[in-house]
Amino acid sequence: MLRVGVFVLLLAGLASPRAAGDCACDHLNAATLADPDCSLCREAENHAARGDTIFFVRDASPRKPNRTLALPVAHGKGQQDLAHLAPEQRTMLWKAAIAKAQELWPGQWGLAVNSPTVRTQCHLHVHIGKLNDGADESMGRLVATPEEIPVPPNGVGIWLHAAPGGLHVHMDREISEPVLMR
């Protein structure tokens, strides 16, 4: 019986996402960027070499064929969540993600950032996709500009979409991306 309990605990540990704060990536050591959890950090290194500050990639998950990700090039320890980006960097990321979302899903777009405590990739990324019908079920907050988008509290994700008068911002769940079409 003890063996079964140990096996279940080991299996649970393998299935659990690594919190973004536990990122093993070291951009000074290329070998660490070979870890699948660090694939976005590896992409950021490539874009940094080109002088980019924000870049976009298609979501590699076969379960999310309609998603694009917006990422800041800045990465590494202490830059894995929105709170650790400088306000100017956050605004630049939001503006770029909104522009890409409007291009891809005019009038139907949504953006989502999962809490760092549940993300499987340690590099900060914004999910861009089509907002699911009926997703705006919670009480959100209306902001006029990307500069006004708040930083979610620790352990909470954020999702937003266009609304009359600005952007409707929601901070009501750890995993925010299910509001977007897969």
PDB file of C-alpha atoms in Angstrom:
ATOM      1  CA  MET A   1       0.000   0.000   0.000  1.00  0.00           C
ATOM      2  CA  LEU A   2       2.898   2.348   0.771  1.00  0.00           C
ATOM      3  CA  ARG A   3       4.327   1.768  -2.709  1.00  0.00           C
ATOM      4  CA  VAL A   4       1.015   2.752  -4.304  1.00  0.00           C
ATOM      5  CA  GLY A   5       0.943   5.967  -2.241  1.00  0.00           C
ATOM      6  CA  VAL A   6       4.516   6.865  -3.222  1.00  0.00           C
ATOM      7  CA  PHE A   7       3.752   6.108  -6.886  1.00  0.00           C
ATOM      8  CA  VAL A   8       0.658   8.363  -6.796  1.00  0.00           C
ATOM      9  CA  LEU A   9       2.681  11.188  -5.223  1.00  0.00           C
ATOM     10  CA  LEU A  10       5.403  10.843  -7.852  1.00  0.00           C
ATOM     11  CA  LEU A  11       2.829  10.826 -10.640  1.00  0.00           C
ATOM     12  CA  ALA A  12       1.128  13.925  -9.218  1.00  0.00           C
ATOM     13  CA  GLY A  13       4.444  15.723  -9.135  1.00  0.00           C
ATOM     14  CA  LEU A  14       5.068  14.934 -12.784  1.00  0.00           C
ATOM     15  CA  ALA A  15       1.627  16.150 -13.825  1.00  0.00           C
ATOM     16  CA  SER A  16       1.772  19.398 -11.873  1.00  0.00           C
ATOM     17  CA  PRO A  17       2.875  22.485 -13.747  1.00  0.00           C
ATOM     18  CA  ARG A  18       6.052  24.072 -12.523  1.00  0.00           C
ATOM     19  CA  ALA A  19       5.314  27.520 -11.138  1.00  0.00           C
ATOM     20  CA  ALA A  20       6.847  30.299 -13.213  1.00  0.00           C
ATOM     21  CA  GLY A  21       8.895  31.370 -10.193  1.00  0.00           C
ATOM     22  CA  ASP A  22      10.610  27.962 -10.288  1.00  0.00           C
ATOM     23  CA  CYS A  23      11.995  28.543 -13.774  1.00  0.00           C
ATOM     24  CA  ALA A  24      15.205  26.618 -14.387  1.00  0.00           C
ATOM     25  CA  CYS A  25      16.142  28.664 -17.458  1.00  0.00           C
ATOM     26  CA  ASP A  26      19.492  30.370 -17.446  1.00  0.00           C
ATOM     27  CA  HIS A  27      20.001  32.326 -20.656  1.00  0.00           C
ATOM     28  CA  LEU A  28      23.748  32.318 -19.992  1.00  0.00           C
ATOM     29  CA  ASN A  29      23.680  28.510 -20.210  1.00  0.00           C
ATOM     30  CA  ALA A  30      22.210  27.337 -23.534  1.00  0.00           C
ATOM     31  CA  ALA A  31      21.815  23.767 -22.259  1.00  0.00           C
ATOM     32  CA  THR A  32      19.099  24.857 -19.792  1.00  0.00           C
ATOM     33  CA  LEU A  33      17.084  26.340 -22.667  1.00  0.00           C
ATOM     34  CA  ALA A  34      16.715  22.863 -24.183  1.00  0.00           C
ATOM     35  CA  ASP A  35      14.173  22.042 -21.437  1.00  0.00           C
ATOM     36  CA  PRO A  36      10.642  21.999 -22.966  1.00  0.00           C
ATOM     37  CA  ASP A  37       9.511  24.316 -20.155  1.00  0.00           C
ATOM     38  CA  CYS A  38      12.056  26.835 -21.445  1.00  0.00           C
ATOM     39  CA  SER A  39      11.155  26.768 -25.151  1.00  0.00           C
ATOM     40  CA  LEU A  40       9.670  30.264 -25.008  1.00  0.00           C
ATOM     41  CA  CYS A  41      12.804  31.550 -23.265  1.00  0.00           C
ATOM     42  CA  ARG A  42      14.830  30.045 -26.113  1.00  0.00           C
ATOM     43  CA  GLU A  43      12.584  31.874 -28.616  1.00  0.00           C
ATOM     44  CA  ALA A  44      13.090  35.107 -26.669  1.00  0.00           C
ATOM     45  CA  GLU A  45      16.854  34.706 -26.970  1.00  0.00           C
ATOM     46  CA  ASN A  46      16.499  34.422 -30.757  1.00  0.00           C
ATOM     47  CA  HIS A  47      14.347  37.554 -30.929  1.00  0.00           C
ATOM     48  CA  ALA A  48      16.639  39.489 -28.586  1.00  0.00           C
ATOM     49  CA  ALA A  49      19.486  38.860 -31.018  1.00  0.00           C
ATOM     50  CA  ARG A  50      17.354  40.525 -33.720  1.00  0.00           C
ATOM     51  CA  GLY A  51      16.659  43.569 -31.548  1.00  0.00           C
ATOM     52  CA  ASP A  52      12.957  42.820 -30.965  1.00  0.00           C
ATOM     53  CA  THR A  53      11.229  43.848 -27.726  1.00  0.00           C
ATOM     54  CA  ILE A  54       7.908  42.013 -28.290  1.00  0.00           C
ATOM     55  CA  PHE A  55       7.373  38.990 -30.519  1.00  0.00           C
ATOM     56  CA  PHE A  56       4.577  36.635 -31.532  1.00  0.00           C
ATOM     57  CA  VAL A  57       4.485  32.869 -31.995  1.00  0.00           C
ATOM     58  CA  ARG A  58       1.718  30.396 -32.725  1.00  0.00           C
ATOM     59  CA  ASP A  59       0.792  28.337 -29.680  1.00  0.00           C
ATOM     60  CA  ALA A  60       2.630  25.036 -30.128  1.00  0.00           C
ATOM     61  CA  SER A  61      -0.035  23.038 -28.300  1.00  0.00           C
ATOM     62  CA  PRO A  62      -2.038  20.915 -30.747  1.00  0.00           C
ATOM     63  CA  ARG A  63      -5.007  21.443 -28.401  1.00  0.00           C
ATOM     64  CA  LYS A  64      -4.908  25.203 -29.114  1.00  0.00           C
ATOM     65  CA  PRO A  65      -4.654  25.529 -32.903  1.00  0.00           C
ATOM     66  CA  ASN A  66      -6.309  28.964 -32.983  1.00  0.00           C
ATOM     67  CA  ARG A  67      -4.001  30.679 -30.504  1.00  0.00           C
ATOM     68  CA  THR A  68      -1.149  33.100 -30.901  1.00  0.00           C
ATOM     69  CA  LEU A  69       1.124  34.178 -28.070  1.00  0.00           C
ATOM     70  CA  ALA A  70       2.551  37.650 -27.478  1.00  0.00           C
ATOM     71  CA  LEU A  71       5.789  37.686 -25.500  1.00  0.00           C
ATOM     72  CA  PRO A  72       8.215  40.271 -24.224  1.00  0.00           C
ATOM     73  CA  VAL A  73      11.834  39.536 -25.074  1.00  0.00           C
ATOM     74  CA  ALA A  74      12.822  40.409 -21.491  1.00  0.00           C
ATOM     75  CA  HIS A  75      13.065  37.232 -19.465  1.00  0.00           C
ATOM     76  CA  GLY A  76      14.911  35.504 -16.711  1.00  0.00           C
ATOM     77  CA  LYS A  77      14.665  35.437 -12.961  1.00  0.00           C
ATOM     78  CA  GLY A  78      12.325  38.134 -11.719  1.00  0.00           C
ATOM     79  CA  GLN A  79      10.647  38.730 -15.112  1.00  0.00           C
ATOM     80  CA  GLN A  80       8.189  35.857 -15.259  1.00  0.00           C
ATOM     81  CA  ASP A  81       5.013  37.768 -14.503  1.00  0.00           C
ATOM     82  CA  LEU A  82       3.302  41.055 -15.235  1.00  0.00           C
ATOM     83  CA  ALA A  83       4.162  42.513 -11.821  1.00  0.00           C
ATOM     84  CA  HIS A  84       7.870  42.298 -12.557  1.00  0.00           C
ATOM     85  CA  LEU A  85       7.729  44.182 -15.855  1.00  0.00           C
ATOM     86  CA  ALA A  86       8.267  47.929 -15.742  1.00  0.00           C
ATOM     87  CA  PRO A  87       5.013  49.836 -16.404  1.00  0.00           C
ATOM     88  CA  GLU A  88       6.293  50.923 -19.838  1.00  0.00           C
ATOM     89  CA  GLN A  89       7.097  47.303 -20.744  1.00  0.00           C
ATOM     90  CA  ARG A  90       3.653  46.139 -19.611  1.00  0.00           C
ATOM     91  CA  THR A  91       1.947  48.848 -21.656  1.00  0.00           C
ATOM     92  CA  MET A  92       4.036  47.980 -24.715  1.00  0.00           C
ATOM     93  CA  LEU A  93       3.131  44.287 -24.323  1.00  0.00           C
ATOM     94  CA  TRP A  94      -0.593  45.028 -23.937  1.00  0.00           C
ATOM     95  CA  LYS A  95      -0.638  47.422 -26.911  1.00  0.00           C
ATOM     96  CA  ALA A  96       1.168  44.925 -29.154  1.00  0.00           C
ATOM     97  CA  ALA A  97      -1.102  42.053 -28.053  1.00  0.00           C
ATOM     98  CA  ILE A  98      -4.259  44.137 -28.597  1.00  0.00           C
ATOM     99  CA  ALA A  99      -3.115  45.210 -32.067  1.00  0.00           C
ATOM    100  CA  LYS A 100      -2.355  41.593 -33.040  1.00  0.00           C
ATOM    101  CA  ALA A 101      -5.664  40.410 -31.552  1.00  0.00           C
ATOM    102  CA  GLN A 102      -7.627  43.000 -33.539  1.00  0.00           C
ATOM    103  CA  GLU A 103      -5.786  41.897 -36.680  1.00  0.00           C
ATOM    104  CA  LEU A 104      -6.514  38.194 -36.094  1.00  0.00           C
ATOM    105  CA  TRP A 105     -10.013  38.344 -34.548  1.00  0.00           C
ATOM    106  CA  PRO A 106     -11.605  41.740 -35.396  1.00  0.00           C
ATOM    107  CA  GLY A 107     -14.391  42.511 -32.940  1.00  0.00           C
ATOM    108  CA  GLN A 108     -14.184  39.050 -31.316  1.00  0.00           C
ATOM    109  CA  TRP A 109     -10.785  38.955 -29.632  1.00  0.00           C
ATOM    110  CA  GLY A 110      -9.718  38.246 -26.109  1.00  0.00           C
ATOM    111  CA  LEU A 111      -6.381  38.225 -24.282  1.00  0.00           C
ATOM    112  CA  ALA A 112      -5.518  36.016 -21.321  1.00  0.00           C
ATOM    113  CA  VAL A 113      -2.558  35.587 -18.978  1.00  0.00           C
ATOM    114  CA  ASN A 114      -2.634  32.677 -16.563  1.00  0.00           C
ATOM    115  CA  SER A 115      -1.332  33.121 -13.054  1.00  0.00           C
ATOM    116  CA  PRO A 116       2.396  32.358 -12.727  1.00  0.00           C
ATOM    117  CA  THR A 117       1.424  29.692 -10.182  1.00  0.00           C
ATOM    118  CA  VAL A 118      -0.220  27.518 -12.865  1.00  0.00           C
ATOM    119  CA  ARG A 119       1.654  28.268 -16.086  1.00  0.00           C
ATOM    120  CA  THR A 120       3.607  25.417 -17.628  1.00  0.00           C
ATOM    121  CA  GLN A 121       6.016  27.770 -19.438  1.00  0.00           C
ATOM    122  CA  CYS A 122       8.089  30.031 -17.257  1.00  0.00           C
ATOM    123  CA  HIS A 123       8.386  32.807 -19.859  1.00  0.00           C
ATOM    124  CA  LEU A 124       5.620  35.394 -19.531  1.00  0.00           C
ATOM    125  CA  HIS A 125       3.150  35.171 -22.426  1.00  0.00           C
ATOM    126  CA  VAL A 126      -0.231  36.575 -23.378  1.00  0.00           C
ATOM    127  CA  HIS A 127      -2.694  34.225 -25.088  1.00  0.00           C
ATOM    128  CA  ILE A 128      -4.426  35.858 -28.061  1.00  0.00           C
ATOM    129  CA  GLY A 129      -7.582  34.269 -29.386  1.00  0.00           C
ATOM    130  CA  LYS A 130     -11.253  34.528 -30.180  1.00  0.00           C
ATOM    131  CA  LEU A 131     -13.321  35.199 -27.079  1.00  0.00           C
ATOM    132  CA  ASN A 132     -15.725  32.317 -26.418  1.00  0.00           C
ATOM    133  CA  ASP A 133     -19.402  33.205 -26.685  1.00  0.00           C
ATOM    134  CA  GLY A 134     -20.732  33.956 -23.215  1.00  0.00           C
ATOM    135  CA  ALA A 135     -17.264  34.294 -21.677  1.00  0.00           C
ATOM    136  CA  ASP A 136     -17.997  37.739 -20.236  1.00  0.00           C
ATOM    137  CA  GLU A 137     -20.040  36.299 -17.388  1.00  0.00           C
ATOM    138  CA  SER A 138     -18.223  37.895 -14.481  1.00  0.00           C
ATOM    139  CA  MET A 139     -18.094  41.394 -13.225  1.00  0.00           C
ATOM    140  CA  GLY A 140     -15.050  42.983 -14.766  1.00  0.00           C
ATOM    141  CA  ARG A 141     -13.601  46.447 -14.681  1.00  0.00           C
ATOM    142  CA  LEU A 142     -13.759  48.901 -17.568  1.00  0.00           C
ATOM    143  CA  VAL A 143     -10.520  50.741 -18.368  1.00  0.00           C
ATOM    144  CA  ALA A 144     -10.094  53.297 -21.140  1.00  0.00           C
ATOM    145  CA  THR A 145      -6.509  52.521 -22.218  1.00  0.00           C
ATOM    146  CA  PRO A 146      -3.865  49.770 -21.992  1.00  0.00           C
ATOM    147  CA  GLU A 147      -1.932  51.956 -19.544  1.00  0.00           C
ATOM    148  CA  GLU A 148      -4.809  51.496 -17.076  1.00  0.00           C
ATOM    149  CA  ILE A 149      -4.807  47.683 -17.180  1.00  0.00           C
ATOM    150  CA  PRO A 150      -4.092  46.647 -13.585  1.00  0.00           C
ATOM    151  CA  VAL A 151      -1.525  44.107 -12.478  1.00  0.00           C
ATOM    152  CA  PRO A 152      -3.333  41.063 -11.113  1.00  0.00           C
ATOM    153  CA  PRO A 153      -2.648  40.080  -7.517  1.00  0.00           C
ATOM    154  CA  ASN A 154      -0.372  37.115  -6.901  1.00  0.00           C
ATOM    155  CA  GLY A 155      -2.068  33.829  -7.780  1.00  0.00           C
ATOM    156  CA  VAL A 156      -4.641  35.373 -10.113  1.00  0.00           C
ATOM    157  CA  GLY A 157      -4.678  35.501 -13.897  1.00  0.00           C
ATOM    158  CA  ILE A 158      -6.083  38.284 -16.050  1.00  0.00           C
ATOM    159  CA  TRP A 159      -8.195  38.339 -19.187  1.00  0.00           C
ATOM    160  CA  LEU A 160      -9.582  41.191 -21.194  1.00  0.00           C
ATOM    161  CA  HIS A 161     -11.484  42.085 -24.316  1.00  0.00           C
ATOM    162  CA  ALA A 162     -12.815  45.137 -26.138  1.00  0.00           C
ATOM    163  CA  ALA A 163     -15.927  46.763 -24.699  1.00  0.00           C
ATOM    164  CA  PRO A 164     -17.807  49.971 -25.411  1.00  0.00           C
ATOM    165  CA  GLY A 165     -15.705  52.739 -23.899  1.00  0.00           C
ATOM    166  CA  GLY A 166     -12.455  50.767 -23.647  1.00  0.00           C
ATOM    167  CA  LEU A 167     -11.328  47.392 -22.381  1.00  0.00           C
ATOM    168  CA  HIS A 168     -13.184  45.041 -20.052  1.00  0.00           C
ATOM    169  CA  VAL A 169     -10.639  43.558 -17.610  1.00  0.00           C
ATOM    170  CA  HIS A 170     -11.312  40.469 -15.494  1.00  0.00           C
ATOM    171  CA  MET A 171      -9.197  39.126 -12.641  1.00  0.00           C
ATOM    172  CA  ASP A 172     -11.368  36.331 -11.345  1.00  0.00           C
ATOM    173  CA  ARG A 173      -9.470  33.069 -11.831  1.00  0.00           C
ATOM    174  CA  GLU A 174      -6.053  31.452 -11.740  1.00  0.00           C
ATOM    175  CA  ILE A 175      -6.348  29.963 -15.218  1.00  0.00           C
ATOM    176  CA  SER A 176      -7.698  32.635 -17.548  1.00  0.00           C
ATOM    177  CA  GLU A 177      -7.139  31.183 -20.995  1.00  0.00           C
ATOM    178  CA  PRO A 178     -10.256  28.934 -21.133  1.00  0.00           C
ATOM    179  CA  VAL A 179     -12.263  32.075 -22.000  1.00  0.00           C
ATOM    180  CA  LEU A 180     -10.614  31.830 -25.444  1.00  0.00           C
ATOM    181  CA  MET A 181     -11.499  29.437 -28.234  1.00  0.00           C
ATOM    182  CA  ARG A 182      -9.050  26.563 -28.436  1.00  0.00           C
TER     183      ARG A 182
END
